[in-house]
mmCIF file of C-alpha atoms in Angstrom:
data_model
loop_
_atom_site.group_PDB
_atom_site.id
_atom_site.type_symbol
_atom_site.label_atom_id
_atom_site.label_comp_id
_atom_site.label_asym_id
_atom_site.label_seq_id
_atom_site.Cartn_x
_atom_site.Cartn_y
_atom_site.Cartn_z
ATOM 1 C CA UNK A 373 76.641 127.678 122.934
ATOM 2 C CA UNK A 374 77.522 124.097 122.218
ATOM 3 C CA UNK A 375 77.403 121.157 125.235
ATOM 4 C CA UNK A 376 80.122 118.678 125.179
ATOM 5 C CA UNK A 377 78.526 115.688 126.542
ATOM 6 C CA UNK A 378 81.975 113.887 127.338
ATOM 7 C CA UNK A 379 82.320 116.714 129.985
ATOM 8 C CA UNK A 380 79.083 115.600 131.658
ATOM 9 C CA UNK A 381 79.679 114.300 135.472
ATOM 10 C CA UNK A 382 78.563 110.729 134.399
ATOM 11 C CA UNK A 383 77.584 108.699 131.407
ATOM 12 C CA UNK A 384 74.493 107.954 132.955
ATOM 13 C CA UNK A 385 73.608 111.525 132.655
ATOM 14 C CA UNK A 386 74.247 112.147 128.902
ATOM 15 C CA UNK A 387 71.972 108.759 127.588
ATOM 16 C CA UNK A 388 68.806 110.519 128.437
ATOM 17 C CA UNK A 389 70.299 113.799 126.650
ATOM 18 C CA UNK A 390 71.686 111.611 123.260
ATOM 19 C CA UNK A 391 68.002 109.828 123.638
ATOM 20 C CA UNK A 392 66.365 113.403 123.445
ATOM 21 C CA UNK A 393 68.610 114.295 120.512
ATOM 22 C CA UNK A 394 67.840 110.575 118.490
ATOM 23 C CA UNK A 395 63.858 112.072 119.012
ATOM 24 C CA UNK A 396 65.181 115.534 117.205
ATOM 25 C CA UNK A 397 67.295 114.092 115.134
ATOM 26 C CA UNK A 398 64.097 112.473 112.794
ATOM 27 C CA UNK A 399 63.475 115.414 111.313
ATOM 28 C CA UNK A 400 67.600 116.107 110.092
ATOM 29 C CA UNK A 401 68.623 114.785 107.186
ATOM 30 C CA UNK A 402 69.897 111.161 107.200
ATOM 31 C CA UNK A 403 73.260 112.589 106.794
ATOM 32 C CA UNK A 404 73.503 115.100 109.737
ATOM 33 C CA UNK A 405 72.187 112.293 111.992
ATOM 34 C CA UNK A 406 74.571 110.412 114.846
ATOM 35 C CA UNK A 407 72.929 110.276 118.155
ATOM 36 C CA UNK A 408 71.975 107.105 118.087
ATOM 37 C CA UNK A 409 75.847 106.247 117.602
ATOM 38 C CA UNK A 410 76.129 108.279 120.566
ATOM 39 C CA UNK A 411 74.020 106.873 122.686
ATOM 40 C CA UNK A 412 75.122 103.372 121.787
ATOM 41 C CA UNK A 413 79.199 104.254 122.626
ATOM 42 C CA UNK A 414 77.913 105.575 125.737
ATOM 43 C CA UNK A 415 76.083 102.107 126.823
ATOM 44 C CA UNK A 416 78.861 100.002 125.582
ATOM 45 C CA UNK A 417 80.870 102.230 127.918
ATOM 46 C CA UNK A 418 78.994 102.029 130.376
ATOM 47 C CA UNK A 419 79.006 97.666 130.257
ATOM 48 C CA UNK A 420 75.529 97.823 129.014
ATOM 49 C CA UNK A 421 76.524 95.441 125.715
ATOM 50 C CA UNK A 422 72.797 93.839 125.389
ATOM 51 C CA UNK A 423 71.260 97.625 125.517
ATOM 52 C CA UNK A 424 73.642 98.897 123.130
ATOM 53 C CA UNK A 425 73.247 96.203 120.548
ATOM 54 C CA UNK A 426 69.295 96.332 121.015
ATOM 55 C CA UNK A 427 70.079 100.455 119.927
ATOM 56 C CA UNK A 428 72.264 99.607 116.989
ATOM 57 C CA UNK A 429 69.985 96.387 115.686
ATOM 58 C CA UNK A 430 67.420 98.639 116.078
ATOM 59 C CA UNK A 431 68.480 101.614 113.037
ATOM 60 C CA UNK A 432 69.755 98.668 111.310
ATOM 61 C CA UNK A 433 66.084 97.045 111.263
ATOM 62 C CA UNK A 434 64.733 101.072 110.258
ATOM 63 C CA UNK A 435 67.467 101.879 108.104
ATOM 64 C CA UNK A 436 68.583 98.634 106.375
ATOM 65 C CA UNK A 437 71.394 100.475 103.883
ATOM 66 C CA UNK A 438 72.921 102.594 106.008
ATOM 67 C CA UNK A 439 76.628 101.484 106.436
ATOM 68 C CA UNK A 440 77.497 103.611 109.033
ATOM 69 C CA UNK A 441 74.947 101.790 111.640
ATOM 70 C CA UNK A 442 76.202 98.122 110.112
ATOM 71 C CA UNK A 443 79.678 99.446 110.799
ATOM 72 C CA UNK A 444 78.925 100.573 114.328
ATOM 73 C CA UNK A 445 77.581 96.943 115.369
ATOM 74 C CA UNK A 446 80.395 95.701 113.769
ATOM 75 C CA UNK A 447 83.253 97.364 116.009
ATOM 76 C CA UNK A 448 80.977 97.081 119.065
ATOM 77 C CA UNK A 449 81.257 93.106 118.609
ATOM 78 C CA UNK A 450 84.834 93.517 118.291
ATOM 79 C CA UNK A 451 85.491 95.745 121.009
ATOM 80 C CA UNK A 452 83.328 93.305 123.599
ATOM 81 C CA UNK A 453 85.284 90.317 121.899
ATOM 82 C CA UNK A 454 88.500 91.775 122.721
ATOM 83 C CA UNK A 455 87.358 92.805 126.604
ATOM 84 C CA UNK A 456 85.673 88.946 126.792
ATOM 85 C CA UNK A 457 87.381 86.887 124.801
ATOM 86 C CA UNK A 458 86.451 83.464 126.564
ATOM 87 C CA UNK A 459 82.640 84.866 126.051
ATOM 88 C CA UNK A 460 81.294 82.209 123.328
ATOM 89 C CA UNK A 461 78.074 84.541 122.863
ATOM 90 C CA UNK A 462 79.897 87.136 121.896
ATOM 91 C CA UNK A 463 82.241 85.857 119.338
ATOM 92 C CA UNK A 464 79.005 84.211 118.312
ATOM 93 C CA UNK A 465 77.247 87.073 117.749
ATOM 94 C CA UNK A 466 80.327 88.709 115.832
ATOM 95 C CA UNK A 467 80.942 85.435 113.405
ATOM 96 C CA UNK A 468 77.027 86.025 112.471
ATOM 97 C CA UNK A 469 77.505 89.284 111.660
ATOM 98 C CA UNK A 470 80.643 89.066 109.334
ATOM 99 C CA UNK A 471 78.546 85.783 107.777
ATOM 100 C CA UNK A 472 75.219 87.311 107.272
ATOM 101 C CA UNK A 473 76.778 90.653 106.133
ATOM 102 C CA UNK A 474 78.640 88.272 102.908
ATOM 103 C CA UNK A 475 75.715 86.377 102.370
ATOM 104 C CA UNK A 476 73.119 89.401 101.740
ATOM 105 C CA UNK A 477 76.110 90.904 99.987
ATOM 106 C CA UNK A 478 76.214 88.114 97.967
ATOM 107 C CA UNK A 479 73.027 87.803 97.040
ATOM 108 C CA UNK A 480 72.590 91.115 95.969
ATOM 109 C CA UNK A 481 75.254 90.767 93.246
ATOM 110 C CA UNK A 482 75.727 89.972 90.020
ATOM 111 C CA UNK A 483 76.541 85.640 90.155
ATOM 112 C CA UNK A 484 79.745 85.558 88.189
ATOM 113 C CA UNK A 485 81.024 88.203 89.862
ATOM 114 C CA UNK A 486 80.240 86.896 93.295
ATOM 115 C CA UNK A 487 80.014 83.513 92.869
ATOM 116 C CA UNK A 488 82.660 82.453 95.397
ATOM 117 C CA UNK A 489 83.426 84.268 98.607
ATOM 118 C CA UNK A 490 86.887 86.529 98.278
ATOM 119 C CA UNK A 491 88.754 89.114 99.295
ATOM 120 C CA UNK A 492 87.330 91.221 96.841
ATOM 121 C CA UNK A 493 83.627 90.285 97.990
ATOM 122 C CA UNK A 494 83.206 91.457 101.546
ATOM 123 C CA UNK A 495 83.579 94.731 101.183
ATOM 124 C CA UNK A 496 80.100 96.154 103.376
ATOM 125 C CA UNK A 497 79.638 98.592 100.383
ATOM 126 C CA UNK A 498 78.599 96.905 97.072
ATOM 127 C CA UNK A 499 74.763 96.299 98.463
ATOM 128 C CA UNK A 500 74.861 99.105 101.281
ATOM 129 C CA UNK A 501 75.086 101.852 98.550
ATOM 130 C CA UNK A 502 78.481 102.726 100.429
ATOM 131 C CA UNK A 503 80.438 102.873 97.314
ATOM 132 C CA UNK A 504 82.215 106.790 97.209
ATOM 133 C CA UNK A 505 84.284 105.491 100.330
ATOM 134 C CA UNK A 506 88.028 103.725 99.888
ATOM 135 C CA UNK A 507 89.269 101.526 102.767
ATOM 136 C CA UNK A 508 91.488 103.972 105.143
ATOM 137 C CA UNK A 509 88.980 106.436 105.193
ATOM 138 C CA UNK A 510 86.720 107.927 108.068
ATOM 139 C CA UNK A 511 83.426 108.212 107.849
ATOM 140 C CA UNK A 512 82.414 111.806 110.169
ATOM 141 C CA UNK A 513 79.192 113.367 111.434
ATOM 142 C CA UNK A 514 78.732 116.213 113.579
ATOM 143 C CA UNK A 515 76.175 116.289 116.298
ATOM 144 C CA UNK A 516 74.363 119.264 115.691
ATOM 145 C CA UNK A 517 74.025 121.360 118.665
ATOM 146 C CA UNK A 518 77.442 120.270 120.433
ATOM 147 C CA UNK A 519 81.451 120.205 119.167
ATOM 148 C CA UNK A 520 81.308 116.269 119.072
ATOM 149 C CA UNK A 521 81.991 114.291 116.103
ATOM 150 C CA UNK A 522 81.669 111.030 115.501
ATOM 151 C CA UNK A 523 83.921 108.956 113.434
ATOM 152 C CA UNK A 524 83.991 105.002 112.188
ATOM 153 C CA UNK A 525 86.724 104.127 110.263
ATOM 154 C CA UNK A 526 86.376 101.537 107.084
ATOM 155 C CA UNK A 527 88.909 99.235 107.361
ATOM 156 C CA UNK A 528 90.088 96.027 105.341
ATOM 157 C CA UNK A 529 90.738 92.851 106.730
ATOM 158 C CA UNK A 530 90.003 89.115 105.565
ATOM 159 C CA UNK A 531 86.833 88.774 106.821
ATOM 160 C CA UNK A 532 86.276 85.154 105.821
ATOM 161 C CA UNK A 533 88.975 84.130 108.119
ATOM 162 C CA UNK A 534 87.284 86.874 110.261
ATOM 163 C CA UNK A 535 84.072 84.906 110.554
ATOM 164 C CA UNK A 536 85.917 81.143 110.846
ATOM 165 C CA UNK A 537 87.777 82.121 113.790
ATOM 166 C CA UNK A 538 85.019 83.482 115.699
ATOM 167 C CA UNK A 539 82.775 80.904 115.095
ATOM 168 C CA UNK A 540 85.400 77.995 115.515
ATOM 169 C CA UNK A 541 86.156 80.295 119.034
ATOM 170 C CA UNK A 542 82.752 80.389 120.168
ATOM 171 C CA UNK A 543 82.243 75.903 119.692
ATOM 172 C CA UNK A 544 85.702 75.773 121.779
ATOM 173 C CA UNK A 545 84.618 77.960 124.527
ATOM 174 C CA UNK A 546 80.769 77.190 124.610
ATOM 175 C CA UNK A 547 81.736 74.149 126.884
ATOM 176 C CA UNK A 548 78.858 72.054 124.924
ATOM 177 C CA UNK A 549 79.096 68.628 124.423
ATOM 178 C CA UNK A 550 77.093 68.982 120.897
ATOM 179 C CA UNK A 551 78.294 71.530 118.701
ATOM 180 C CA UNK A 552 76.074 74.198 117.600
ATOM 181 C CA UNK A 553 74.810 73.112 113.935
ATOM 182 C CA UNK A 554 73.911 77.215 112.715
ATOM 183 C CA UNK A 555 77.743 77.292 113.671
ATOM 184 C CA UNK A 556 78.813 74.354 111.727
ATOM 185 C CA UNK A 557 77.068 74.839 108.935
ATOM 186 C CA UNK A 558 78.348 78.553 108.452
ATOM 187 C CA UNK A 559 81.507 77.708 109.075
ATOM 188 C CA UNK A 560 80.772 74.307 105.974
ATOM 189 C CA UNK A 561 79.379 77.182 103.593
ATOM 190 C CA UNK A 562 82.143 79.387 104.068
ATOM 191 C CA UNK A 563 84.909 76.758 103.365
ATOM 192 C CA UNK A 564 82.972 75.227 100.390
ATOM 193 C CA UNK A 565 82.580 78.843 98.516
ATOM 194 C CA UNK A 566 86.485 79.508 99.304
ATOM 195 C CA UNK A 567 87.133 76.313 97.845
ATOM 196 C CA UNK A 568 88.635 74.782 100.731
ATOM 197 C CA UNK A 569 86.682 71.500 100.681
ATOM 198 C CA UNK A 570 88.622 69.469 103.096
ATOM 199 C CA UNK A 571 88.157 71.669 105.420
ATOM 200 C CA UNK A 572 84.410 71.616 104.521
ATOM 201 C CA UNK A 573 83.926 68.323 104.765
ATOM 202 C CA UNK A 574 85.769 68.002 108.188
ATOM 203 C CA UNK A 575 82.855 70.432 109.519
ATOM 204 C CA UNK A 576 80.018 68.404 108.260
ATOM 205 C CA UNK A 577 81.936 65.320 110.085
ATOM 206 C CA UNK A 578 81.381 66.841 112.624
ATOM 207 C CA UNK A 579 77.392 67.679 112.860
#
């Protein structure tokens, strides 16, 4: 008999039940694993966005090249982005991710192929061993022991621009008179490897 833990009276119930699974779940192959993703939809449900990124961060930090975690983390910062929009910590924290994700990516590449960020770079797949799956696909794992699945879809999207506008967004609605210099100098590095120097320049004005 499988348990469908969407049917449970509250969401409060099924965390300690998706918690119990993660514990389980060690001994499964990587592959047949997804509590934790669980667990995490179920806090960001529930409003619990610090608690929910501490889960995700957390199999990142274990499980450094598995996309499907990295992926997760990303869509939760867009999904809290889109309910908060005037929340500066939160586009913050998404511009970061989309930066930090290019940079290791980056780095982990051969340098004239990479040398400049573009469209063609940010992929989250050519140093996350991610490389069998096309954009438009969905990733799927069942949850053994109930009919859930879970599902993240790998979009495409110009994540350079991504990254600017969430950083530029989080320095407009921070409400601080000095501008955050980890922002301004992501935002510098990002218009110098695109190329687009007067717009680099304009951002180290401004530190």
């Amino acid at each position: 008999m499988t348990l469908s833990y969407e049917k449970l009276d509250s969401l409060e119930k099924a965390i300690p039940l998706y918690q119990t699974i993660i514990k389980l779940e060690r001994y499964e192959p990587e592959s047949q694993r997804s509590g934790t993703i669980r667990l995490a939809r179920s806090l960001a449900k529930l409003e619990e966005y610090e608690k929910c990124e501490g889960v995700l961060k957390a199999e990142i930090k274990e499980k450094p090249t598995e996309l499907i975690y990295k992926q997760e983390l990303f869509g939760f910062y867009k999904n809290v982005v889109e309910r908060k929009p005037r929340n500066y910590k939160w586009r913050k924290k998404l511009g970061f991710h989309i930066y930090d994700r290019l940079k290791a990516d980056i780095k982990s590449s051969p340098e004239i192929k990479y040398k400049n960020f573009t469209n063609d770079i940010f992929r989250f797949t050519s140093s996350e061993s991610f490389t069998a799956y096309n954009y438009g696909d969905e990733i799927s794992r069942h949850i053994e022991g109930t009919n859930q699945d879970v599902s993240i879809f790998i979009g495409y999207t110009d994540y350079r621009e991504m990254a600017l506008k969430h950083l530029e967004a989080s320095l407009k609605f921070s409400g601080e008179l000095v501008a955050d210099t980890l922002i301004l100098d992501a935002m510098a590095d990002i218009n110098t490897r695109t190329k687009n120097y007067d717009a680099a320049t304009q951002v180290y004005k401004e530190r």
